[in-house]
Amino acid sequence: MGNLIWHEYSRLLSITSCVYTIWASFWGFYYRKFFWDFVGGIVRSPGGLQPSRANAIFITLIVKAPIIQILSMILAFVILAIEFPLPQLKGSSIHRSFIVRVPLLLLQAFLTVLFYQNKFEKAKEEGDLLFFPSTVQKHKEGEIEYEIRLCPALQHKPHLPTPHFDPRQKNPDGKPDPFEPPYIENLYIGEVKDEEDGKEYVALLNKYCVIPLHFLLASKKYESQASPLLPPDLVQIYLLLLAAKKAGSPFFAFYNCGDRSGASQPHKHIQLLPLEDENGPPSNRLALNPRKITLERPFSLSSLPYANHIFRLPLMSVSTPIDEIEEKLSQAFLSLLDLVISTVRHDPHYPAGTPSYNAVLTLDHLHLIPRAEENYTLKETGDQLSINAVGFAGMLLVKSEDELEAVKREGVGKILRGVGLESIHDMQVEGTALEAEQVIQS
Ligand code: B4P
């Protein structure tokens, strides 16, 4: 009797481990990482972790092609067929043999420890990360193809009121600060430090996640979300974007600055979202269109119905010296911020105080969009849409089918214009470039 219980217990254990292996291998196809790449690896800045040459075979078999993940999955199905068992195997010598099981289970253990078991999945399974499934529809208006993401599950997310943003005061509303330690272990990814400035940041998975692997880079010491991006902020974001591109999964970064920008947390944080299109989100793809552009001068996309200020960045890579990256990004940011301030000043109704704006950063452009309002009220349904930088990247978020249809009828451009400002680029043109004028005669 005792033996029977032990046998049944081992069988259930083996079945559980196989089911987990199939699940982990499936995710391992998408998020390819050799788990032990830090052994013998070198951390370079810029560039991140460079695995040792001795690990090249594992990088090939896990990252370049998911061979180990495929083998793990096949092996798990084979063990399941023996343990369950398949009718054809029931009572056969393989089904009754311990000798067959031992090497198969050892091989399974060896294969599965090689590849990364996703932190995102763990955080989700243990309830620290709330994932809201969604679907995306393309919606073309003029030259831009917007992406409208329908996420009905977000209706159940607790609504956070816009905090009081006071750049001089720490945590002005006195609410718990999610970006202060102690961090939720399952959301904690790691920390980075700016080599020049010594400024430290913590990287955390987004707790309320719509796109898997959405993460945040928050300043370790409290800084206000109403303060501008500083040179080390820009450098660290850019290095992360470079590292992501190198790892084969492009991201873009965004920053909601000020109380009219769609931000809900007062502690300075920049957000990074994975991309399906390596040319960036829709607004970046549009900015790439006028291909012959004068570098080192801001420009505006006149086909968009709201004020937008864009700077095309020079080509930089992991081997570009940090000083140079810092100089280029700071110069771009300051020239765009000047334009944001002059756009805001031109609006007689804009309230006094720090202006709000959204920033979108890709490896090829920095976009700054001045903001007049946080929310847009849909004429048809009366629903309020909170728009953040992702909206101005060309990716709108709606929470119901009715909202989706109302947005399409009202027009995304009109909605963005409703929370943005009128473009005065024609008046600002000195020192900047108009698309039509920026073509270099080749
Ligand atoms: P904020 O800059 O303050 O504001 P936000 O991104 O607009 O988020 P909001 O909270 O207003 O979310 P919303 O319902 O509009 O960012 C704060 C960030 O911190 C948020 O990402 C929040 O989730 C995160 N956070 C809060 N508490 C945390 C904690 N304890 N640990 C870690 N992170 C924490 O939108 C819901 C989500 O969808 C947001 O993440 C938003 O960025 C994202 N989103 C918006 N538009 C999207 C689109 N088109 N596609 C995909 N995702 C989109």
Short mmCIF file of C-alpha atoms and ligand atoms in Angstrom, two decimals:
data_model
loop_
_atom_site.label_atom_id
_atom_site.label_comp_id
_atom_site.label_asym_id
_atom_site.label_seq_id
_atom_site.Cartn_x
_atom_site.Cartn_y
_atom_site.Cartn_z
CA MET A 1 0.00 0.00 0.00
CA GLY A 2 2.84 2.37 1.03
CA ASN A 3 4.64 1.67 -2.25
CA LEU A 4 1.49 2.40 -4.22
CA ILE A 5 1.08 5.79 -2.53
CA TRP A 6 4.73 6.67 -3.22
CA HIS A 7 4.42 5.61 -6.85
CA GLU A 8 1.26 7.64 -7.32
CA TYR A 9 2.87 10.64 -5.57
CA SER A 10 5.96 10.46 -7.86
CA ARG A 11 3.71 10.15 -10.91
CA LEU A 12 1.76 13.29 -9.99
CA LEU A 13 5.01 15.15 -9.30
CA SER A 14 6.37 14.12 -12.68
CA ILE A 15 3.13 15.14 -14.48
CA THR A 16 3.16 18.54 -12.72
CA SER A 17 6.78 19.18 -13.69
CA CYS A 18 6.02 18.23 -17.32
CA VAL A 19 3.03 20.60 -17.51
CA TYR A 20 5.19 23.38 -16.05
CA THR A 21 7.99 22.58 -18.54
CA ILE A 22 5.58 22.79 -21.51
CA TRP A 23 4.31 26.17 -20.23
CA ALA A 24 7.84 27.48 -19.55
CA SER A 25 9.13 26.27 -22.94
CA PHE A 26 6.23 28.03 -24.66
CA TRP A 27 7.17 31.37 -23.03
CA GLY A 28 10.83 30.55 -23.65
CA PHE A 29 10.11 30.80 -27.40
CA TYR A 30 9.13 34.46 -26.94
CA TYR A 31 11.57 35.56 -24.25
CA ARG A 32 14.83 33.89 -25.19
CA LYS A 33 17.55 34.10 -22.60
CA PHE A 34 20.31 31.75 -21.47
CA PHE A 35 19.68 31.75 -17.72
CA TRP A 36 23.39 31.44 -16.77
CA ASP A 37 24.70 34.13 -19.16
CA PHE A 38 26.07 36.13 -16.21
CA VAL A 39 28.59 33.35 -15.40
CA GLY A 40 31.87 34.57 -16.88
CA GLY A 41 30.04 37.49 -18.55
CA ILE A 42 31.18 41.12 -18.44
CA VAL A 43 28.94 44.08 -17.65
CA ARG A 44 29.76 46.87 -20.07
CA SER A 45 28.42 50.38 -20.04
CA PRO A 46 27.07 51.02 -22.58
CA GLY A 47 26.03 47.61 -23.79
CA GLY A 48 24.86 45.79 -20.65
CA LEU A 49 25.78 42.17 -20.01
CA GLN A 50 28.07 40.59 -22.60
CA PRO A 51 28.02 36.79 -22.16
CA SER A 52 31.34 34.96 -22.13
CA ARG A 53 32.54 33.38 -25.39
CA ALA A 54 32.39 30.00 -23.65
CA ASN A 55 28.60 30.36 -23.56
CA ALA A 56 28.28 30.95 -27.31
CA ILE A 57 26.83 27.47 -27.89
CA PHE A 58 24.00 28.08 -25.39
CA ILE A 59 23.30 31.53 -26.86
CA THR A 60 22.98 29.87 -30.28
CA LEU A 61 20.74 27.06 -29.01
CA ILE A 62 18.51 29.23 -26.81
CA VAL A 63 18.57 32.83 -28.08
CA LYS A 64 19.31 32.61 -31.81
CA ALA A 65 17.06 29.53 -32.27
CA PRO A 66 14.90 28.09 -29.47
CA ILE A 67 16.32 24.55 -29.87
CA ILE A 68 16.61 23.82 -26.13
CA GLN A 69 13.06 25.10 -25.55
CA ILE A 70 11.74 22.84 -28.36
CA LEU A 71 13.65 19.81 -26.98
CA SER A 72 12.32 20.51 -23.46
CA MET A 73 8.76 20.67 -24.75
CA ILE A 74 9.06 17.45 -26.78
CA LEU A 75 10.66 15.64 -23.84
CA ALA A 76 7.90 16.83 -21.50
CA PHE A 77 5.26 15.45 -23.90
CA VAL A 78 7.15 12.10 -24.06
CA ILE A 79 7.29 11.82 -20.24
CA LEU A 80 3.59 12.80 -20.01
CA ALA A 81 2.76 10.05 -22.54
CA ILE A 82 4.54 7.52 -20.30
CA GLU A 83 3.13 8.79 -17.01
CA PHE A 84 -0.44 9.43 -18.05
CA PRO A 85 -0.11 6.87 -19.89
CA LEU A 86 -1.03 6.83 -23.59
CA PRO A 87 -3.30 3.76 -24.25
CA GLN A 88 -0.64 2.34 -26.63
CA LEU A 89 2.00 2.48 -23.87
CA LYS A 90 -0.14 1.22 -20.99
CA GLY A 91 1.37 -1.96 -19.52
CA SER A 92 4.34 -1.89 -21.93
CA SER A 93 7.91 -2.40 -20.71
CA ILE A 94 8.59 1.36 -21.10
CA HIS A 95 5.57 2.24 -18.96
CA ARG A 96 6.64 -0.17 -16.20
CA SER A 97 10.33 0.74 -16.24
CA PHE A 98 12.05 2.97 -13.66
CA ILE A 99 15.28 2.75 -15.62
CA VAL A 100 13.69 4.62 -18.57
CA ARG A 101 12.22 7.34 -16.33
CA VAL A 102 15.40 8.28 -14.44
CA PRO A 103 17.50 9.52 -17.42
CA LEU A 104 14.46 11.19 -19.00
CA LEU A 105 13.72 13.16 -15.83
CA LEU A 106 17.40 14.06 -15.34
CA LEU A 107 17.61 15.26 -18.94
CA GLN A 108 14.43 17.31 -18.46
CA ALA A 109 15.89 18.95 -15.32
CA PHE A 110 19.13 19.72 -17.18
CA LEU A 111 17.39 21.28 -20.19
CA THR A 112 14.96 23.43 -18.18
CA VAL A 113 17.62 25.01 -15.94
CA LEU A 114 19.36 26.33 -19.05
CA PHE A 115 16.77 28.85 -20.17
CA TYR A 116 15.22 31.77 -18.41
CA GLN A 117 11.99 31.18 -16.50
CA ASN A 118 10.22 34.46 -16.95
CA LYS A 119 10.02 36.93 -14.03
CA PHE A 120 6.97 38.53 -15.65
CA GLU A 121 5.06 35.22 -15.53
CA LYS A 122 6.09 34.61 -11.90
CA ALA A 123 4.92 38.07 -10.82
CA LYS A 124 1.63 37.50 -12.64
CA GLU A 125 1.07 34.02 -11.23
CA GLU A 126 1.75 35.18 -7.67
CA GLY A 127 -0.68 38.10 -7.96
CA ASP A 128 1.91 40.92 -7.67
CA LEU A 129 1.38 41.95 -11.28
CA LEU A 130 -2.11 42.46 -12.66
CA PHE A 131 -2.30 41.71 -16.37
CA PHE A 132 -5.20 43.14 -18.39
CA PRO A 133 -5.70 41.33 -21.73
CA SER A 134 -6.45 43.51 -24.75
CA THR A 135 -6.89 43.52 -28.52
CA VAL A 136 -5.57 46.08 -31.04
CA GLN A 137 -7.24 47.63 -34.07
CA LYS A 138 -5.50 49.76 -36.68
CA HIS A 139 -7.21 53.02 -37.58
CA LYS A 140 -5.88 55.21 -40.38
CA GLU A 141 -6.44 58.96 -40.31
CA GLY A 142 -4.62 60.97 -42.95
CA GLU A 143 -0.97 59.91 -43.04
CA ILE A 144 -0.90 58.16 -39.70
CA GLU A 145 -2.11 54.69 -38.81
CA TYR A 146 -3.15 54.80 -35.15
CA GLU A 147 -3.38 51.68 -32.98
CA ILE A 148 -6.43 51.60 -30.74
CA ARG A 149 -6.14 49.09 -27.90
CA LEU A 150 -9.38 47.79 -26.46
CA CYS A 151 -8.93 46.63 -22.87
CA PRO A 152 -12.33 45.99 -21.17
CA ALA A 153 -10.62 44.45 -18.10
CA LEU A 154 -9.19 47.90 -17.21
CA GLN A 155 -12.69 48.96 -16.15
CA HIS A 156 -12.00 47.01 -12.94
CA LYS A 157 -8.66 48.73 -12.25
CA PRO A 158 -9.00 51.15 -9.33
CA HIS A 159 -8.92 54.71 -10.72
CA LEU A 160 -6.07 56.78 -9.29
CA PRO A 161 -6.95 60.49 -9.03
CA THR A 162 -4.40 62.87 -10.54
CA PRO A 163 -2.00 63.71 -7.72
CA HIS A 164 -0.98 67.18 -6.77
CA PHE A 165 2.33 67.70 -8.55
CA ASP A 166 4.56 70.01 -6.59
CA PRO A 167 8.16 69.91 -7.80
CA ARG A 168 9.40 71.28 -4.45
CA GLN A 169 7.56 68.88 -2.17
CA LYS A 170 8.21 65.16 -1.66
CA ASN A 171 5.12 62.96 -2.04
CA PRO A 172 2.72 65.96 -1.92
CA ASP A 173 -0.45 63.89 -1.32
CA GLY A 174 1.08 61.77 1.43
CA LYS A 175 -0.07 58.53 -0.29
CA PRO A 176 2.16 55.43 -0.27
CA ASP A 177 4.87 55.79 -2.92
CA PRO A 178 5.11 52.55 -5.00
CA PHE A 179 8.58 53.52 -6.24
CA GLU A 180 10.14 53.78 -2.76
CA PRO A 181 11.73 50.74 -1.07
CA PRO A 182 10.84 48.14 0.07
CA TYR A 183 10.08 47.07 -3.50
CA ILE A 184 7.71 44.22 -4.32
CA GLU A 185 10.22 41.44 -4.95
CA ASN A 186 8.39 40.01 -7.96
CA LEU A 187 8.26 43.44 -9.65
CA TYR A 188 11.87 44.33 -8.92
CA ILE A 189 14.08 43.91 -12.01
CA GLY A 190 17.31 45.60 -10.88
CA GLU A 191 19.12 48.90 -10.47
CA VAL A 192 21.29 51.08 -12.69
CA LYS A 193 23.67 53.89 -11.84
CA ASP A 194 24.75 56.71 -14.11
CA GLU A 195 28.55 56.49 -14.34
CA GLU A 196 29.13 60.21 -14.80
CA ASP A 197 26.60 61.65 -12.39
CA GLY A 198 26.23 58.80 -9.87
CA LYS A 199 22.43 59.08 -10.06
CA GLU A 200 20.69 55.79 -9.26
CA TYR A 201 17.53 54.25 -10.67
CA VAL A 202 15.39 51.23 -9.96
CA ALA A 203 13.75 49.20 -12.73
CA LEU A 204 10.35 47.73 -11.80
CA LEU A 205 7.78 45.75 -13.77
CA ASN A 206 4.58 47.73 -14.22
CA LYS A 207 2.07 46.48 -11.65
CA TYR A 208 -0.95 47.28 -13.88
CA CYS A 209 0.18 45.81 -17.12
CA VAL A 210 -1.54 45.87 -20.52
CA ILE A 211 1.47 44.92 -22.66
CA PRO A 212 3.70 42.15 -21.21
CA LEU A 213 7.15 43.32 -20.05
CA HIS A 214 6.11 46.99 -19.70
CA PHE A 215 8.53 48.31 -17.11
CA LEU A 216 9.46 51.53 -15.33
CA LEU A 217 12.70 53.27 -14.49
CA ALA A 218 12.19 55.33 -11.32
CA SER A 219 14.70 57.63 -9.65
CA LYS A 220 15.93 56.00 -6.42
CA LYS A 221 15.87 59.31 -4.57
CA TYR A 222 12.53 61.07 -4.75
CA GLU A 223 12.22 63.53 -7.64
CA SER A 224 9.01 65.11 -8.88
CA GLN A 225 7.20 63.85 -11.99
CA ALA A 226 6.79 67.55 -12.84
CA SER A 227 10.56 67.99 -13.23
CA PRO A 228 12.19 67.79 -16.65
CA LEU A 229 14.25 64.85 -17.87
CA LEU A 230 17.88 65.37 -16.87
CA PRO A 231 20.98 64.33 -18.86
CA PRO A 232 21.53 61.11 -16.82
CA ASP A 233 17.80 60.22 -17.22
CA LEU A 234 18.10 60.58 -20.99
CA VAL A 235 21.35 58.59 -21.14
CA GLN A 236 20.03 55.69 -19.04
CA ILE A 237 16.83 55.43 -21.10
CA TYR A 238 18.82 55.51 -24.32
CA LEU A 239 21.21 52.81 -23.08
CA LEU A 240 18.25 50.61 -22.16
CA LEU A 241 16.74 51.13 -25.63
CA LEU A 242 20.08 50.20 -27.20
CA ALA A 243 20.40 47.09 -25.00
CA ALA A 244 16.83 46.03 -25.87
CA LYS A 245 17.50 46.43 -29.58
CA LYS A 246 20.68 44.40 -29.24
CA ALA A 247 18.74 41.66 -27.46
CA GLY A 248 16.36 41.57 -30.45
CA SER A 249 13.28 43.00 -28.66
CA PRO A 250 12.88 46.72 -29.42
CA PHE A 251 11.25 49.06 -26.87
CA PHE A 252 10.30 52.74 -26.78
CA ALA A 253 10.29 55.00 -23.74
CA PHE A 254 7.81 57.63 -22.56
CA TYR A 255 7.54 60.20 -19.83
CA ASN A 256 4.35 61.91 -18.62
CA CYS A 257 5.51 65.20 -17.16
CA GLY A 258 3.20 67.40 -15.08
CA ASP A 259 -0.38 67.32 -13.89
CA ARG A 260 -1.98 67.60 -17.35
CA SER A 261 0.14 64.87 -18.93
CA GLY A 262 -1.86 61.78 -17.88
CA ALA A 263 0.51 60.85 -15.04
CA SER A 264 -0.91 59.25 -11.90
CA GLN A 265 2.21 58.91 -9.71
CA PRO A 266 4.15 61.96 -8.43
CA HIS A 267 7.55 60.16 -8.06
CA LYS A 268 9.68 60.59 -11.21
CA HIS A 269 9.43 57.52 -13.44
CA ILE A 270 10.04 56.87 -17.10
CA GLN A 271 8.22 53.95 -18.72
CA LEU A 272 9.44 51.48 -21.34
CA LEU A 273 7.11 49.49 -23.60
CA PRO A 274 8.03 46.65 -25.97
CA LEU A 275 7.30 47.16 -29.65
CA GLU A 276 6.17 44.84 -32.40
CA ASP A 277 7.45 47.16 -35.12
CA GLU A 278 11.15 47.97 -34.92
CA ASN A 279 10.44 51.35 -36.57
CA GLY A 280 8.75 52.45 -33.36
CA PRO A 281 5.20 53.44 -32.46
CA PRO A 282 2.95 55.08 -35.14
CA SER A 283 4.08 58.70 -34.54
CA ASN A 284 7.71 57.65 -34.83
CA ARG A 285 7.04 55.78 -38.08
CA LEU A 286 5.46 58.97 -39.44
CA ALA A 287 8.49 61.03 -38.33
CA LEU A 288 10.77 58.58 -40.15
CA ASN A 289 8.91 59.30 -43.37
CA PRO A 290 10.56 62.60 -44.32
CA ARG A 291 13.79 60.69 -44.65
CA LYS A 292 16.00 63.52 -45.82
CA ILE A 293 15.99 65.78 -42.83
CA THR A 294 18.42 68.31 -41.42
CA LEU A 295 19.90 66.75 -38.34
CA GLU A 296 20.49 68.87 -35.22
CA ARG A 297 17.32 70.97 -35.72
CA PRO A 298 13.85 70.34 -34.29
CA PHE A 299 10.98 69.83 -36.69
CA SER A 300 7.24 69.35 -36.54
CA LEU A 301 4.88 66.97 -38.35
CA SER A 302 2.39 69.34 -39.94
CA SER A 303 0.00 66.49 -40.83
CA LEU A 304 -0.76 66.02 -37.12
CA PRO A 305 -3.46 68.40 -35.87
CA TYR A 306 -1.72 69.35 -32.60
CA ALA A 307 1.56 70.99 -31.55
CA ASN A 308 4.40 68.45 -31.71
CA HIS A 309 8.14 69.02 -31.55
CA ILE A 310 10.53 66.37 -32.79
CA PHE A 311 14.29 66.00 -32.99
CA ARG A 312 15.93 63.39 -35.19
CA LEU A 313 18.82 61.87 -33.27
CA PRO A 314 22.12 61.03 -34.91
CA LEU A 315 22.97 57.35 -35.23
CA MET A 316 24.50 56.21 -31.93
CA SER A 317 25.42 52.73 -30.78
CA VAL A 318 26.77 50.86 -27.77
CA SER A 319 30.25 51.93 -28.78
CA THR A 320 29.42 55.68 -28.83
CA PRO A 321 31.14 57.39 -25.86
CA ILE A 322 28.70 58.23 -23.03
CA ASP A 323 29.72 61.92 -23.13
CA GLU A 324 28.66 62.13 -26.74
CA ILE A 325 25.32 60.37 -26.11
CA GLU A 326 24.67 62.72 -23.20
CA GLU A 327 25.51 65.82 -25.20
CA LYS A 328 23.34 64.88 -28.19
CA LEU A 329 20.33 63.90 -26.08
CA SER A 330 20.55 66.94 -23.79
CA GLN A 331 20.86 69.30 -26.75
CA ALA A 332 17.82 67.67 -28.38
CA PHE A 333 15.76 67.78 -25.18
CA LEU A 334 16.57 71.43 -24.38
CA SER A 335 15.79 72.65 -27.87
CA LEU A 336 12.41 70.83 -27.80
CA LEU A 337 11.63 72.04 -24.28
CA ASP A 338 12.18 75.64 -25.46
CA LEU A 339 9.60 75.06 -28.19
CA VAL A 340 7.15 73.48 -25.71
CA ILE A 341 7.46 76.54 -23.47
CA SER A 342 6.99 78.97 -26.34
CA THR A 343 3.92 77.00 -27.59
CA VAL A 344 2.39 77.07 -24.11
CA ARG A 345 3.12 80.80 -23.67
CA HIS A 346 1.34 81.51 -26.91
CA ASP A 347 -1.92 80.12 -25.44
CA PRO A 348 -3.56 82.94 -23.43
CA HIS A 349 -5.63 80.43 -21.38
CA TYR A 350 -2.72 78.22 -20.29
CA PRO A 351 -2.46 78.32 -16.49
CA ALA A 352 0.65 79.77 -14.85
CA GLY A 353 3.25 77.35 -13.48
CA THR A 354 5.27 74.46 -14.87
CA PRO A 355 3.94 73.35 -18.28
CA SER A 356 2.83 69.76 -18.78
CA TYR A 357 4.08 67.71 -21.70
CA ASN A 358 4.62 64.16 -22.91
CA ALA A 359 7.96 62.83 -24.10
CA VAL A 360 8.40 59.83 -26.40
CA LEU A 361 11.92 58.53 -26.99
CA THR A 362 13.00 56.00 -29.60
CA LEU A 363 16.51 55.34 -30.90
CA ASP A 364 15.90 57.72 -33.78
CA HIS A 365 13.70 60.52 -32.42
CA LEU A 366 12.82 62.46 -29.33
CA HIS A 367 9.22 63.79 -29.44
CA LEU A 368 7.84 66.40 -27.02
CA ILE A 369 4.13 67.22 -27.03
CA PRO A 370 2.80 70.11 -24.90
CA ARG A 371 -0.39 69.26 -23.01
CA ALA A 372 -3.37 71.49 -22.21
CA GLU A 373 -5.67 68.87 -20.60
CA GLU A 374 -5.33 65.43 -19.06
CA ASN A 375 -8.77 64.08 -20.08
CA TYR A 376 -10.90 64.24 -23.20
CA THR A 377 -14.68 63.93 -22.91
CA LEU A 378 -16.17 61.94 -25.78
CA LYS A 379 -19.06 63.93 -27.27
CA GLU A 380 -21.14 60.82 -28.05
CA THR A 381 -20.90 58.85 -24.80
CA GLY A 382 -19.75 61.48 -22.31
CA ASP A 383 -16.94 59.06 -21.25
CA GLN A 384 -13.68 60.60 -20.13
CA LEU A 385 -10.50 59.33 -21.77
CA SER A 386 -7.28 59.85 -19.85
CA ILE A 387 -4.57 60.37 -22.47
CA ASN A 388 -0.89 59.89 -21.68
CA ALA A 389 2.30 59.87 -23.80
CA VAL A 390 1.37 56.47 -25.30
CA GLY A 391 -1.68 58.16 -26.88
CA PHE A 392 0.61 60.75 -28.49
CA ALA A 393 2.88 57.94 -29.67
CA GLY A 394 -0.20 56.97 -31.73
CA MET A 395 -1.50 54.19 -29.45
CA LEU A 396 -4.81 54.98 -27.79
CA LEU A 397 -6.34 52.97 -24.94
CA VAL A 398 -10.11 52.43 -24.63
CA LYS A 399 -12.05 50.39 -22.12
CA SER A 400 -15.20 49.31 -24.01
CA GLU A 401 -16.52 48.56 -27.50
CA ASP A 402 -18.79 51.62 -27.26
CA GLU A 403 -15.80 53.81 -26.41
CA LEU A 404 -13.86 52.28 -29.32
CA GLU A 405 -16.60 53.06 -31.84
CA ALA A 406 -17.09 56.57 -30.39
CA VAL A 407 -13.33 57.25 -30.66
CA LYS A 408 -13.26 56.13 -34.29
CA ARG A 409 -16.28 58.32 -35.14
CA GLU A 410 -14.90 61.34 -33.26
CA GLY A 411 -11.40 60.87 -34.74
CA VAL A 412 -8.17 60.20 -32.85
CA GLY A 413 -6.56 63.37 -34.25
CA LYS A 414 -9.41 65.49 -32.89
CA ILE A 415 -9.16 63.81 -29.48
CA LEU A 416 -5.40 64.41 -29.30
CA ARG A 417 -5.88 68.02 -30.42
CA GLY A 418 -8.47 68.36 -27.63
CA VAL A 419 -5.88 67.56 -24.95
CA GLY A 420 -2.91 69.09 -26.78
CA LEU A 421 -2.27 72.59 -28.07
CA GLU A 422 -2.51 74.40 -31.39
CA SER A 423 0.66 74.15 -33.43
CA ILE A 424 2.45 77.48 -33.92
CA HIS A 425 5.36 75.90 -35.71
CA ASP A 426 5.12 78.34 -38.61
CA MET A 427 5.88 81.17 -36.17
CA GLN A 428 8.61 79.22 -34.39
CA VAL A 429 10.30 78.19 -37.57
CA GLU A 430 13.52 80.14 -37.06
CA GLY A 431 16.02 77.65 -35.67
CA THR A 432 13.69 74.78 -36.51
CA ALA A 433 12.81 73.04 -39.73
CA LEU A 434 9.56 72.67 -41.60
CA GLU A 435 9.20 69.31 -43.29
CA ALA A 436 8.92 70.92 -46.71
CA GLU A 437 12.02 73.03 -46.14
CA GLN A 438 14.20 70.47 -44.52
CA VAL A 439 14.94 68.36 -47.57
CA ILE A 440 18.63 68.52 -48.29
CA GLN A 441 19.26 68.83 -51.98
CA SER A 442 21.14 65.66 -52.73
P1 B4P B 1 1.93 57.40 -14.87
O1 B4P B 1 2.90 58.06 -15.79
O2 B4P B 1 1.73 58.07 -13.54
O3 B4P B 1 0.49 57.20 -15.58
P2 B4P B 1 -0.03 56.16 -16.68
O4 B4P B 1 1.08 55.45 -17.38
O5 B4P B 1 -1.02 56.88 -17.55
O6 B4P B 1 -0.76 55.13 -15.76
P3 B4P B 1 -2.17 55.22 -15.05
O7 B4P B 1 -1.95 54.70 -13.67
O8 B4P B 1 -2.80 56.55 -15.22
O9 B4P B 1 -2.90 54.05 -15.84
P4 B4P B 1 -4.10 53.93 -16.89
O10 B4P B 1 -5.25 53.31 -16.18
O11 B4P B 1 -4.32 55.17 -17.68
O12 B4P B 1 2.42 55.95 -14.63
C1 B4P B 1 2.38 55.27 -13.40
C2 B4P B 1 2.77 53.86 -13.72
O13 B4P B 1 3.08 53.17 -12.52
C3 B4P B 1 1.63 53.13 -14.40
O14 B4P B 1 2.18 52.40 -15.48
C4 B4P B 1 1.13 52.21 -13.30
O15 B4P B 1 0.55 51.06 -13.86
C5 B4P B 1 2.44 51.92 -12.56
N1 B4P B 1 2.28 51.52 -11.14
C6 B4P B 1 1.38 51.92 -10.23
N2 B4P B 1 1.61 51.31 -9.03
C7 B4P B 1 2.70 50.53 -9.20
C8 B4P B 1 3.44 49.64 -8.36
N3 B4P B 1 3.09 49.44 -7.09
N4 B4P B 1 4.50 49.00 -8.87
C9 B4P B 1 4.86 49.17 -10.16
N5 B4P B 1 4.20 49.98 -11.01
C10 B4P B 1 3.13 50.65 -10.54
O16 B4P B 1 -3.47 52.85 -17.87
C11 B4P B 1 -3.18 51.54 -17.42
C12 B4P B 1 -1.85 51.11 -17.95
O17 B4P B 1 -1.87 51.04 -19.38
C13 B4P B 1 -0.71 52.07 -17.61
O18 B4P B 1 0.40 51.30 -17.29
C14 B4P B 1 -0.50 52.83 -18.90
O19 B4P B 1 0.82 53.33 -19.01
C15 B4P B 1 -0.79 51.75 -19.92
N6 B4P B 1 -1.21 52.27 -21.22
C16 B4P B 1 -1.81 53.44 -21.52
N7 B4P B 1 -2.07 53.52 -22.84
C17 B4P B 1 -1.65 52.34 -23.37
C18 B4P B 1 -1.68 51.81 -24.70
N8 B4P B 1 -2.18 52.46 -25.73
N9 B4P B 1 -1.14 50.59 -24.88
C19 B4P B 1 -0.64 49.89 -23.85
N10 B4P B 1 -0.59 50.33 -22.59
C20 B4P B 1 -1.11 51.54 -22.37
#
